[in-house]
Amino acid sequence: MNKPIATVARTNEILKKFDLYAKKGYGQNFIIEPGIVKKIAENAQGDDECIVEIGPGIGALTEQLAQRAKQVIAFEIDDRLIDVLAYSLEEYDNVEIIHGDFLQTDFDAKLKELRKQYKKIVVCANLPYYITTPILFKIFEGKEEVDCITVMVQKEVADRFCAIKSTKDYNALSVITQYLYDVKTIMKIPRTIFNPKPNIDSAVVQFKKKVKGNCVDNEKEFFEFVKVCFKQRRKTLYNNLRELGKDTIVTKKWIEDANLNESIRAEACDLDKFIELYNLWRKS
Ligand code: SAM
């Protein structure tokens, strides 16, 4: 029985065997702490279900996921890693590696196909930092739903996803994400557990699909509306909203109808307030 891939010894053996170095351009930082990898897999909520991973690297997390899930589907962009993964994960026949850029794949089609077989599909990954938000928004905005998303991201990004109103990290991304998901940070990760060691700390964030109560008719339009509200952070909500083309009197009335003061900024409004403002705007 091999040692876990995430041990320093096994990682070094694999890197040496394939004469492999981490490619910065692909955001490659391999985890070398088996305890943490195990904990992430345990939190993924994909036991006996289907788990999708983006960026398996040399397979450290994939291995732990494969020990728990019925099937693991992993998307990897780096050509060099395809043979590496065939070697490092040879014991597991429940792993499918899809070679390619996740951002270019038809993820909806893949999920649709998987749904025929699995009741629950979750995502679990240590995401490449340079494209964290595009990857997550591809999943968030897809037509097919994912039940739970557990991902390691840069700590500052995790803080933005989880931020509450009137804090420095609160922005359009926080509002949009919290509209769609219950979001929480489940683990903080120090930079010391990676090879190579990045210049930043990380955190594992979990997104669980919200059972919608207070929702809007047109989500896409609502998200654009929220982005306009935050467009210039230092500007008042009133000044940002004037961009939407309604005249001054209508915009003023609209802010009054939402029981807000004209000098208020977007960062002082919580999700429910944004929904209320948006619904008033649609009617005005
Ligand atoms: N999962 C491994 C671990 O935790 O040790 C590696 C994580 S590393 C931070 C990110 C991984 O994402 C790398 O394997 C990298 O090659 C891969 N990657 C980067 N861009 C990608 C893309 N557009 N599509 C799929 N994989 C990508």
PDB file of C-alpha atoms and ligand atoms in Angstrom:
ATOM      1  CA  MET A   1       0.000   0.000   0.000  1.00  0.00           C
ATOM      2  CA  ASN A   2       1.421   3.369  -1.031  1.00  0.00           C
ATOM      3  CA  LYS A   3       1.698   6.307   1.342  1.00  0.00           C
ATOM      4  CA  PRO A   4      -0.837   9.101   0.671  1.00  0.00           C
ATOM      5  CA  ILE A   5       0.154  11.254  -2.324  1.00  0.00           C
ATOM      6  CA  ALA A   6       0.056  14.341  -0.087  1.00  0.00           C
ATOM      7  CA  THR A   7       2.971  13.121   2.044  1.00  0.00           C
ATOM      8  CA  VAL A   8       6.249  14.922   1.353  1.00  0.00           C
ATOM      9  CA  ALA A   9       7.956  11.619   0.540  1.00  0.00           C
ATOM     10  CA  ARG A  10       5.362  10.470  -2.019  1.00  0.00           C
ATOM     11  CA  THR A  11       5.028  13.910  -3.626  1.00  0.00           C
ATOM     12  CA  ASN A  12       8.809  14.094  -4.043  1.00  0.00           C
ATOM     13  CA  GLU A  13       8.912  10.566  -5.462  1.00  0.00           C
ATOM     14  CA  ILE A  14       6.260  11.458  -8.069  1.00  0.00           C
ATOM     15  CA  LEU A  15       7.858  14.800  -8.981  1.00  0.00           C
ATOM     16  CA  LYS A  16      11.249  13.087  -9.367  1.00  0.00           C
ATOM     17  CA  LYS A  17       9.938  10.163 -11.397  1.00  0.00           C
ATOM     18  CA  PHE A  18       8.330  12.489 -13.946  1.00  0.00           C
ATOM     19  CA  ASP A  19      10.989  15.194 -13.729  1.00  0.00           C
ATOM     20  CA  LEU A  20       8.153  17.537 -12.896  1.00  0.00           C
ATOM     21  CA  TYR A  21       8.206  21.133 -11.642  1.00  0.00           C
ATOM     22  CA  ALA A  22       5.213  23.270 -10.678  1.00  0.00           C
ATOM     23  CA  LYS A  23       4.037  25.603 -13.453  1.00  0.00           C
ATOM     24  CA  LYS A  24       3.289  29.050 -12.055  1.00  0.00           C
ATOM     25  CA  GLY A  25       1.195  29.943 -15.101  1.00  0.00           C
ATOM     26  CA  TYR A  26      -1.285  27.215 -14.169  1.00  0.00           C
ATOM     27  CA  GLY A  27      -1.402  28.233 -10.497  1.00  0.00           C
ATOM     28  CA  GLN A  28       0.229  24.990  -9.398  1.00  0.00           C
ATOM     29  CA  ASN A  29       0.841  24.577  -5.669  1.00  0.00           C
ATOM     30  CA  PHE A  30       0.682  20.983  -4.548  1.00  0.00           C
ATOM     31  CA  ILE A  31      -0.595  20.206  -1.034  1.00  0.00           C
ATOM     32  CA  ILE A  32       1.918  18.303   1.099  1.00  0.00           C
ATOM     33  CA  GLU A  33      -0.098  17.747   4.265  1.00  0.00           C
ATOM     34  CA  PRO A  34      -2.157  14.527   4.264  1.00  0.00           C
ATOM     35  CA  GLY A  35      -4.189  15.495   7.353  1.00  0.00           C
ATOM     36  CA  ILE A  36      -5.525  18.636   5.696  1.00  0.00           C
ATOM     37  CA  VAL A  37      -6.316  16.920   2.395  1.00  0.00           C
ATOM     38  CA  LYS A  38      -8.252  14.274   4.312  1.00  0.00           C
ATOM     39  CA  LYS A  39     -10.189  16.912   6.238  1.00  0.00           C
ATOM     40  CA  ILE A  40     -11.162  18.733   3.027  1.00  0.00           C
ATOM     41  CA  ALA A  41     -12.399  15.454   1.499  1.00  0.00           C
ATOM     42  CA  GLU A  42     -14.363  14.635   4.650  1.00  0.00           C
ATOM     43  CA  ASN A  43     -16.130  17.993   4.404  1.00  0.00           C
ATOM     44  CA  ALA A  44     -16.991  17.650   0.704  1.00  0.00           C
ATOM     45  CA  GLN A  45     -20.349  15.942   1.391  1.00  0.00           C
ATOM     46  CA  GLY A  46     -19.810  13.582  -1.530  1.00  0.00           C
ATOM     47  CA  ASP A  47     -19.537  10.217   0.285  1.00  0.00           C
ATOM     48  CA  ASP A  48     -20.922   7.489  -1.985  1.00  0.00           C
ATOM     49  CA  GLU A  49     -21.894  10.182  -4.484  1.00  0.00           C
ATOM     50  CA  CYS A  50     -20.247  11.906  -7.444  1.00  0.00           C
ATOM     51  CA  ILE A  51     -17.489  14.462  -6.844  1.00  0.00           C
ATOM     52  CA  VAL A  52     -16.143  16.844  -9.475  1.00  0.00           C
ATOM     53  CA  GLU A  53     -12.648  18.218  -8.980  1.00  0.00           C
ATOM     54  CA  ILE A  54     -11.039  21.040 -10.944  1.00  0.00           C
ATOM     55  CA  GLY A  55      -7.250  20.852 -11.091  1.00  0.00           C
ATOM     56  CA  PRO A  56      -6.215  17.496  -9.560  1.00  0.00           C
ATOM     57  CA  GLY A  57      -2.494  18.312  -9.901  1.00  0.00           C
ATOM     58  CA  ILE A  58      -0.619  15.119  -9.025  1.00  0.00           C
ATOM     59  CA  GLY A  59      -3.711  13.668  -7.315  1.00  0.00           C
ATOM     60  CA  ALA A  60      -3.289  14.491  -3.604  1.00  0.00           C
ATOM     61  CA  LEU A  61      -6.908  15.511  -3.033  1.00  0.00           C
ATOM     62  CA  THR A  62      -8.269  13.280  -5.812  1.00  0.00           C
ATOM     63  CA  GLU A  63      -6.973  10.219  -3.958  1.00  0.00           C
ATOM     64  CA  GLN A  64      -8.867  11.141  -0.774  1.00  0.00           C
ATOM     65  CA  LEU A  65     -12.012  11.939  -2.757  1.00  0.00           C
ATOM     66  CA  ALA A  66     -11.779   8.613  -4.615  1.00  0.00           C
ATOM     67  CA  GLN A  67     -11.685   6.787  -1.272  1.00  0.00           C
ATOM     68  CA  ARG A  68     -15.036   8.292  -0.323  1.00  0.00           C
ATOM     69  CA  ALA A  69     -17.031   8.896  -3.518  1.00  0.00           C
ATOM     70  CA  LYS A  70     -18.622   6.499  -5.980  1.00  0.00           C
ATOM     71  CA  GLN A  71     -17.045   8.444  -8.793  1.00  0.00           C
ATOM     72  CA  VAL A  72     -14.615  11.330  -9.179  1.00  0.00           C
ATOM     73  CA  ILE A  73     -14.472  13.422 -12.351  1.00  0.00           C
ATOM     74  CA  ALA A  74     -11.375  15.623 -12.469  1.00  0.00           C
ATOM     75  CA  PHE A  75     -10.588  18.334 -15.044  1.00  0.00           C
ATOM     76  CA  GLU A  76      -6.876  19.009 -15.563  1.00  0.00           C
ATOM     77  CA  ILE A  77      -5.414  21.469 -18.089  1.00  0.00           C
ATOM     78  CA  ASP A  78      -1.725  20.515 -17.898  1.00  0.00           C
ATOM     79  CA  ASP A  79      -0.719  17.887 -20.526  1.00  0.00           C
ATOM     80  CA  ARG A  80       2.208  16.754 -18.379  1.00  0.00           C
ATOM     81  CA  LEU A  81      -0.079  15.714 -15.523  1.00  0.00           C
ATOM     82  CA  ILE A  82      -2.200  13.243 -17.462  1.00  0.00           C
ATOM     83  CA  ASP A  83       0.440  10.473 -17.353  1.00  0.00           C
ATOM     84  CA  VAL A  84       1.344  11.456 -13.799  1.00  0.00           C
ATOM     85  CA  LEU A  85      -2.258  11.001 -12.645  1.00  0.00           C
ATOM     86  CA  ALA A  86      -2.560   7.662 -14.450  1.00  0.00           C
ATOM     87  CA  TYR A  87       0.427   6.545 -12.377  1.00  0.00           C
ATOM     88  CA  SER A  88      -0.386   8.153  -9.011  1.00  0.00           C
ATOM     89  CA  LEU A  89      -4.043   7.075  -9.053  1.00  0.00           C
ATOM     90  CA  GLU A  90      -3.611   3.665 -10.662  1.00  0.00           C
ATOM     91  CA  GLU A  91      -5.213   1.933  -7.648  1.00  0.00           C
ATOM     92  CA  TYR A  92      -8.501   3.780  -8.205  1.00  0.00           C
ATOM     93  CA  ASP A  93     -10.902   2.711 -10.922  1.00  0.00           C
ATOM     94  CA  ASN A  94     -13.536   5.284  -9.973  1.00  0.00           C
ATOM     95  CA  VAL A  95     -11.584   8.318 -11.226  1.00  0.00           C
ATOM     96  CA  GLU A  96     -12.111   9.865 -14.661  1.00  0.00           C
ATOM     97  CA  ILE A  97      -9.580  12.498 -15.690  1.00  0.00           C
ATOM     98  CA  ILE A  98     -10.791  14.949 -18.319  1.00  0.00           C
ATOM     99  CA  HIS A  99      -7.901  16.651 -20.033  1.00  0.00           C
ATOM    100  CA  GLY A 100      -8.651  20.287 -20.853  1.00  0.00           C
ATOM    101  CA  ASP A 101      -9.391  23.793 -19.702  1.00  0.00           C
ATOM    102  CA  PHE A 102     -12.347  23.685 -17.339  1.00  0.00           C
ATOM    103  CA  LEU A 103     -13.416  27.154 -18.466  1.00  0.00           C
ATOM    104  CA  GLN A 104     -13.814  25.878 -22.027  1.00  0.00           C
ATOM    105  CA  THR A 105     -15.697  22.686 -21.221  1.00  0.00           C
ATOM    106  CA  ASP A 106     -19.417  22.178 -21.608  1.00  0.00           C
ATOM    107  CA  PHE A 107     -19.922  21.630 -17.887  1.00  0.00           C
ATOM    108  CA  ASP A 108     -23.725  21.705 -18.156  1.00  0.00           C
ATOM    109  CA  ALA A 109     -23.631  18.777 -20.595  1.00  0.00           C
ATOM    110  CA  LYS A 110     -21.335  16.803 -18.289  1.00  0.00           C
ATOM    111  CA  LEU A 111     -23.560  17.467 -15.262  1.00  0.00           C
ATOM    112  CA  LYS A 112     -26.654  16.485 -17.213  1.00  0.00           C
ATOM    113  CA  GLU A 113     -25.034  13.178 -18.109  1.00  0.00           C
ATOM    114  CA  LEU A 114     -23.940  12.586 -14.485  1.00  0.00           C
ATOM    115  CA  ARG A 115     -27.392  13.442 -13.119  1.00  0.00           C
ATOM    116  CA  LYS A 116     -28.803  10.361 -14.866  1.00  0.00           C
ATOM    117  CA  GLN A 117     -26.634   8.265 -12.583  1.00  0.00           C
ATOM    118  CA  TYR A 118     -26.164  10.300  -9.397  1.00  0.00           C
ATOM    119  CA  LYS A 119     -28.683  11.978  -7.150  1.00  0.00           C
ATOM    120  CA  LYS A 120     -26.063  14.178  -5.584  1.00  0.00           C
ATOM    121  CA  ILE A 121     -23.165  15.906  -7.358  1.00  0.00           C
ATOM    122  CA  VAL A 122     -20.689  18.031  -5.437  1.00  0.00           C
ATOM    123  CA  VAL A 123     -17.569  19.978  -6.367  1.00  0.00           C
ATOM    124  CA  CYS A 124     -14.424  19.785  -4.266  1.00  0.00           C
ATOM    125  CA  ALA A 125     -11.127  21.349  -5.326  1.00  0.00           C
ATOM    126  CA  ASN A 126      -8.036  23.312  -4.494  1.00  0.00           C
ATOM    127  CA  LEU A 127      -8.617  25.928  -7.186  1.00  0.00           C
ATOM    128  CA  PRO A 128      -5.913  27.583  -9.307  1.00  0.00           C
ATOM    129  CA  TYR A 129      -5.820  31.104  -7.808  1.00  0.00           C
ATOM    130  CA  TYR A 130      -5.521  32.970 -11.097  1.00  0.00           C
ATOM    131  CA  ILE A 131      -9.020  31.888 -12.212  1.00  0.00           C
ATOM    132  CA  THR A 132     -10.906  31.215  -8.963  1.00  0.00           C
ATOM    133  CA  THR A 133     -13.784  33.613  -9.668  1.00  0.00           C
ATOM    134  CA  PRO A 134     -14.329  32.638 -13.350  1.00  0.00           C
ATOM    135  CA  ILE A 135     -14.403  28.945 -12.339  1.00  0.00           C
ATOM    136  CA  LEU A 136     -16.892  29.543  -9.532  1.00  0.00           C
ATOM    137  CA  PHE A 137     -19.115  31.748 -11.683  1.00  0.00           C
ATOM    138  CA  LYS A 138     -19.138  29.137 -14.427  1.00  0.00           C
ATOM    139  CA  ILE A 139     -20.545  26.736 -11.821  1.00  0.00           C
ATOM    140  CA  PHE A 140     -22.875  29.304 -10.203  1.00  0.00           C
ATOM    141  CA  GLU A 141     -24.324  30.455 -13.531  1.00  0.00           C
ATOM    142  CA  GLY A 142     -24.648  27.010 -15.096  1.00  0.00           C
ATOM    143  CA  LYS A 143     -28.073  25.655 -15.958  1.00  0.00           C
ATOM    144  CA  GLU A 144     -27.445  22.410 -14.091  1.00  0.00           C
ATOM    145  CA  GLU A 145     -27.196  22.661 -10.329  1.00  0.00           C
ATOM    146  CA  VAL A 146     -24.397  21.406  -8.121  1.00  0.00           C
ATOM    147  CA  ASP A 147     -25.497  20.471  -4.588  1.00  0.00           C
ATOM    148  CA  CYS A 148     -22.468  21.610  -2.636  1.00  0.00           C
ATOM    149  CA  ILE A 149     -19.180  23.306  -3.541  1.00  0.00           C
ATOM    150  CA  THR A 150     -16.165  23.017  -1.227  1.00  0.00           C
ATOM    151  CA  VAL A 151     -13.106  24.818  -2.521  1.00  0.00           C
ATOM    152  CA  MET A 152      -9.780  26.109  -1.367  1.00  0.00           C
ATOM    153  CA  VAL A 153      -9.246  29.706  -2.443  1.00  0.00           C
ATOM    154  CA  GLN A 154      -7.048  32.633  -1.526  1.00  0.00           C
ATOM    155  CA  LYS A 155      -7.996  33.803   1.994  1.00  0.00           C
ATOM    156  CA  GLU A 156      -8.880  37.333   0.813  1.00  0.00           C
ATOM    157  CA  VAL A 157     -11.277  35.881  -1.762  1.00  0.00           C
ATOM    158  CA  ALA A 158     -12.890  33.667   0.888  1.00  0.00           C
ATOM    159  CA  ASP A 159     -13.354  36.760   3.072  1.00  0.00           C
ATOM    160  CA  ARG A 160     -15.161  38.547   0.216  1.00  0.00           C
ATOM    161  CA  PHE A 161     -17.529  35.633  -0.398  1.00  0.00           C
ATOM    162  CA  CYS A 162     -18.481  35.481   3.282  1.00  0.00           C
ATOM    163  CA  ALA A 163     -18.462  39.229   4.034  1.00  0.00           C
ATOM    164  CA  ILE A 164     -21.392  40.922   5.734  1.00  0.00           C
ATOM    165  CA  LYS A 165     -22.593  44.503   5.123  1.00  0.00           C
ATOM    166  CA  SER A 166     -20.579  47.481   6.325  1.00  0.00           C
ATOM    167  CA  THR A 167     -17.269  45.606   6.290  1.00  0.00           C
ATOM    168  CA  LYS A 168     -14.350  46.328   3.965  1.00  0.00           C
ATOM    169  CA  ASP A 169     -14.633  43.000   2.138  1.00  0.00           C
ATOM    170  CA  TYR A 170     -18.337  43.347   1.319  1.00  0.00           C
ATOM    171  CA  ASN A 171     -18.964  43.883  -2.407  1.00  0.00           C
ATOM    172  CA  ALA A 172     -21.151  42.785  -5.350  1.00  0.00           C
ATOM    173  CA  LEU A 173     -19.554  39.332  -5.280  1.00  0.00           C
ATOM    174  CA  SER A 174     -20.644  38.877  -1.635  1.00  0.00           C
ATOM    175  CA  VAL A 175     -24.245  39.873  -2.388  1.00  0.00           C
ATOM    176  CA  ILE A 176     -24.591  37.756  -5.533  1.00  0.00           C
ATOM    177  CA  THR A 177     -22.997  34.703  -3.937  1.00  0.00           C
ATOM    178  CA  GLN A 178     -25.061  34.967  -0.756  1.00  0.00           C
ATOM    179  CA  TYR A 179     -28.218  35.323  -2.841  1.00  0.00           C
ATOM    180  CA  LEU A 180     -27.497  31.927  -4.413  1.00  0.00           C
ATOM    181  CA  TYR A 181     -25.749  30.067  -1.591  1.00  0.00           C
ATOM    182  CA  ASP A 182     -25.269  29.733   2.130  1.00  0.00           C
ATOM    183  CA  VAL A 183     -21.553  30.414   2.346  1.00  0.00           C
ATOM    184  CA  LYS A 184     -19.117  29.687   5.144  1.00  0.00           C
ATOM    185  CA  THR A 185     -15.388  29.343   5.688  1.00  0.00           C
ATOM    186  CA  ILE A 186     -14.699  25.898   7.035  1.00  0.00           C
ATOM    187  CA  MET A 187     -10.934  25.964   7.405  1.00  0.00           C
ATOM    188  CA  LYS A 188      -8.024  28.391   7.252  1.00  0.00           C
ATOM    189  CA  ILE A 189      -4.965  27.025   5.492  1.00  0.00           C
ATOM    190  CA  PRO A 190      -1.419  28.283   6.086  1.00  0.00           C
ATOM    191  CA  ARG A 191       0.913  28.793   3.092  1.00  0.00           C
ATOM    192  CA  THR A 192       3.418  26.357   4.605  1.00  0.00           C
ATOM    193  CA  ILE A 193       1.547  23.227   3.482  1.00  0.00           C
ATOM    194  CA  PHE A 194       2.267  23.671  -0.238  1.00  0.00           C
ATOM    195  CA  ASN A 195       5.059  22.810  -2.600  1.00  0.00           C
ATOM    196  CA  PRO A 196       6.013  25.365  -3.863  1.00  0.00           C
ATOM    197  CA  LYS A 197       5.010  27.678  -1.015  1.00  0.00           C
ATOM    198  CA  PRO A 198       2.773  30.531  -2.295  1.00  0.00           C
ATOM    199  CA  ASN A 199       2.951  34.130  -1.022  1.00  0.00           C
ATOM    200  CA  ILE A 200      -0.575  34.010   0.328  1.00  0.00           C
ATOM    201  CA  ASP A 201      -2.663  32.123   2.863  1.00  0.00           C
ATOM    202  CA  SER A 202      -5.752  30.199   1.822  1.00  0.00           C
ATOM    203  CA  ALA A 203      -9.095  29.126   3.175  1.00  0.00           C
ATOM    204  CA  VAL A 204     -11.597  26.409   2.357  1.00  0.00           C
ATOM    205  CA  VAL A 205     -15.045  27.841   1.635  1.00  0.00           C
ATOM    206  CA  GLN A 206     -18.265  25.909   1.284  1.00  0.00           C
ATOM    207  CA  PHE A 207     -21.278  26.973  -0.792  1.00  0.00           C
ATOM    208  CA  LYS A 208     -24.599  25.222  -0.261  1.00  0.00           C
ATOM    209  CA  LYS A 209     -27.492  25.936  -2.588  1.00  0.00           C
ATOM    210  CA  LYS A 210     -30.084  28.084  -0.833  1.00  0.00           C
ATOM    211  CA  VAL A 211     -33.666  27.026  -0.551  1.00  0.00           C
ATOM    212  CA  LYS A 212     -35.043  30.265  -1.919  1.00  0.00           C
ATOM    213  CA  GLY A 213     -37.396  32.386   0.130  1.00  0.00           C
ATOM    214  CA  ASN A 214     -37.081  35.992  -0.899  1.00  0.00           C
ATOM    215  CA  CYS A 215     -36.184  35.746  -4.586  1.00  0.00           C
ATOM    216  CA  VAL A 216     -36.275  37.845  -7.773  1.00  0.00           C
ATOM    217  CA  ASP A 217     -37.884  37.140 -11.173  1.00  0.00           C
ATOM    218  CA  ASN A 218     -34.813  37.793 -13.293  1.00  0.00           C
ATOM    219  CA  GLU A 219     -31.601  36.747 -11.537  1.00  0.00           C
ATOM    220  CA  LYS A 220     -29.273  37.833 -14.326  1.00  0.00           C
ATOM    221  CA  GLU A 221     -30.724  41.340 -14.305  1.00  0.00           C
ATOM    222  CA  PHE A 222     -30.599  41.431 -10.495  1.00  0.00           C
ATOM    223  CA  PHE A 223     -26.887  40.553 -10.529  1.00  0.00           C
ATOM    224  CA  GLU A 224     -26.180  43.335 -13.048  1.00  0.00           C
ATOM    225  CA  PHE A 225     -28.180  45.715 -10.840  1.00  0.00           C
ATOM    226  CA  VAL A 226     -26.083  44.786  -7.786  1.00  0.00           C
ATOM    227  CA  LYS A 227     -22.876  45.327  -9.781  1.00  0.00           C
ATOM    228  CA  VAL A 228     -24.036  48.850 -10.758  1.00  0.00           C
ATOM    229  CA  CYS A 229     -24.835  49.645  -7.104  1.00  0.00           C
ATOM    230  CA  PHE A 230     -21.219  48.858  -6.165  1.00  0.00           C
ATOM    231  CA  LYS A 231     -19.659  50.244  -9.344  1.00  0.00           C
ATOM    232  CA  GLN A 232     -17.881  53.120  -7.600  1.00  0.00           C
ATOM    233  CA  ARG A 233     -17.519  52.136  -3.992  1.00  0.00           C
ATOM    234  CA  ARG A 234     -17.038  55.654  -2.665  1.00  0.00           C
ATOM    235  CA  LYS A 235     -20.081  56.982  -4.516  1.00  0.00           C
ATOM    236  CA  THR A 236     -23.525  56.966  -2.933  1.00  0.00           C
ATOM    237  CA  LEU A 237     -26.082  54.429  -4.017  1.00  0.00           C
ATOM    238  CA  TYR A 238     -28.057  57.295  -5.545  1.00  0.00           C
ATOM    239  CA  ASN A 239     -25.120  58.370  -7.741  1.00  0.00           C
ATOM    240  CA  ASN A 240     -24.313  54.840  -8.857  1.00  0.00           C
ATOM    241  CA  LEU A 241     -27.957  54.083  -9.604  1.00  0.00           C
ATOM    242  CA  ARG A 242     -28.389  57.170 -11.765  1.00  0.00           C
ATOM    243  CA  GLU A 243     -26.333  55.247 -14.315  1.00  0.00           C
ATOM    244  CA  LEU A 244     -29.311  53.014 -14.919  1.00  0.00           C
ATOM    245  CA  GLY A 245     -30.856  55.819 -16.938  1.00  0.00           C
ATOM    246  CA  LYS A 246     -33.849  56.851 -14.856  1.00  0.00           C
ATOM    247  CA  ASP A 247     -34.280  60.557 -14.150  1.00  0.00           C
ATOM    248  CA  THR A 248     -33.197  62.181 -10.896  1.00  0.00           C
ATOM    249  CA  ILE A 249     -36.671  62.436  -9.392  1.00  0.00           C
ATOM    250  CA  VAL A 250     -37.497  58.792 -10.085  1.00  0.00           C
ATOM    251  CA  THR A 251     -34.177  57.652  -8.644  1.00  0.00           C
ATOM    252  CA  LYS A 252     -34.674  59.782  -5.506  1.00  0.00           C
ATOM    253  CA  LYS A 253     -38.198  58.487  -5.002  1.00  0.00           C
ATOM    254  CA  TRP A 254     -37.083  54.992  -5.474  1.00  0.00           C
ATOM    255  CA  ILE A 255     -34.447  55.302  -2.745  1.00  0.00           C
ATOM    256  CA  GLU A 256     -37.029  56.908  -0.440  1.00  0.00           C
ATOM    257  CA  ASP A 257     -39.527  54.105  -1.144  1.00  0.00           C
ATOM    258  CA  ALA A 258     -36.919  51.631   0.063  1.00  0.00           C
ATOM    259  CA  ASN A 259     -36.699  53.668   3.297  1.00  0.00           C
ATOM    260  CA  LEU A 260     -33.109  54.613   2.600  1.00  0.00           C
ATOM    261  CA  ASN A 261     -31.286  57.861   3.030  1.00  0.00           C
ATOM    262  CA  GLU A 262     -29.979  59.554  -0.138  1.00  0.00           C
ATOM    263  CA  SER A 263     -26.434  59.542   1.237  1.00  0.00           C
ATOM    264  CA  ILE A 264     -26.334  55.773   1.788  1.00  0.00           C
ATOM    265  CA  ARG A 265     -23.706  53.640   0.045  1.00  0.00           C
ATOM    266  CA  ALA A 266     -24.189  50.138  -1.377  1.00  0.00           C
ATOM    267  CA  GLU A 267     -21.929  48.624   1.290  1.00  0.00           C
ATOM    268  CA  ALA A 268     -24.520  49.539   3.972  1.00  0.00           C
ATOM    269  CA  CYS A 269     -27.311  47.478   2.343  1.00  0.00           C
ATOM    270  CA  ASP A 270     -27.850  43.815   3.096  1.00  0.00           C
ATOM    271  CA  LEU A 271     -29.132  41.227   0.627  1.00  0.00           C
ATOM    272  CA  ASP A 272     -32.810  41.772   1.486  1.00  0.00           C
ATOM    273  CA  LYS A 273     -32.408  45.503   0.920  1.00  0.00           C
ATOM    274  CA  PHE A 274     -30.900  44.875  -2.524  1.00  0.00           C
ATOM    275  CA  ILE A 275     -33.829  42.616  -3.401  1.00  0.00           C
ATOM    276  CA  GLU A 276     -36.283  45.258  -2.234  1.00  0.00           C
ATOM    277  CA  LEU A 277     -34.499  48.011  -4.183  1.00  0.00           C
ATOM    278  CA  TYR A 278     -34.336  45.902  -7.320  1.00  0.00           C
ATOM    279  CA  ASN A 279     -38.031  44.993  -7.146  1.00  0.00           C
ATOM    280  CA  LEU A 280     -38.900  48.700  -6.731  1.00  0.00           C
ATOM    281  CA  TRP A 281     -36.663  49.571  -9.674  1.00  0.00           C
ATOM    282  CA  ARG A 282     -38.423  47.044 -11.902  1.00  0.00           C
ATOM    283  CA  LYS A 283     -41.766  48.602 -11.041  1.00  0.00           C
ATOM    284  CA  SER A 284     -40.623  52.237 -11.439  1.00  0.00           C
TER     285      SER A 284
HETATM  286  N1  SAM B   1      -5.331  19.563  -6.444  1.00  0.00           N
HETATM  287  C1  SAM B   1      -3.890  19.688  -6.396  1.00  0.00           C
HETATM  288  C2  SAM B   1      -3.463  19.879  -4.950  1.00  0.00           C
HETATM  289  O1  SAM B   1      -4.310  20.318  -4.169  1.00  0.00           O
HETATM  290  O2  SAM B   1      -2.329  19.584  -4.625  1.00  0.00           O
HETATM  291  C3  SAM B   1      -3.382  20.831  -7.267  1.00  0.00           C
HETATM  292  C4  SAM B   1      -4.036  22.175  -7.056  1.00  0.00           C
HETATM  293  S1  SAM B   1      -3.234  23.493  -7.911  1.00  0.00           S
HETATM  294  C5  SAM B   1      -3.544  24.826  -6.810  1.00  0.00           C
HETATM  295  C6  SAM B   1      -4.333  23.890  -9.245  1.00  0.00           C
HETATM  296  C7  SAM B   1      -4.461  22.855 -10.346  1.00  0.00           C
HETATM  297  O3  SAM B   1      -5.382  23.362 -11.337  1.00  0.00           O
HETATM  298  C8  SAM B   1      -3.203  22.500 -11.113  1.00  0.00           C
HETATM  299  O4  SAM B   1      -3.112  21.118 -11.264  1.00  0.00           O
HETATM  300  C9  SAM B   1      -3.376  23.176 -12.473  1.00  0.00           C
HETATM  301  O5  SAM B   1      -2.660  22.556 -13.520  1.00  0.00           O
HETATM  302  C10 SAM B   1      -4.884  23.070 -12.636  1.00  0.00           C
HETATM  303  N2  SAM B   1      -5.473  24.070 -13.563  1.00  0.00           N
HETATM  304  C11 SAM B   1      -5.086  25.343 -13.764  1.00  0.00           C
HETATM  305  N3  SAM B   1      -5.881  25.950 -14.660  1.00  0.00           N
HETATM  306  C12 SAM B   1      -6.825  25.034 -15.018  1.00  0.00           C
HETATM  307  C13 SAM B   1      -7.925  25.064 -15.922  1.00  0.00           C
HETATM  308  N4  SAM B   1      -8.240  26.167 -16.611  1.00  0.00           N
HETATM  309  N5  SAM B   1      -8.666  23.930 -16.081  1.00  0.00           N
HETATM  310  C14 SAM B   1      -8.357  22.799 -15.376  1.00  0.00           C
HETATM  311  N6  SAM B   1      -7.320  22.719 -14.515  1.00  0.00           N
HETATM  312  C15 SAM B   1      -6.574  23.822 -14.326  1.00  0.00           C
END
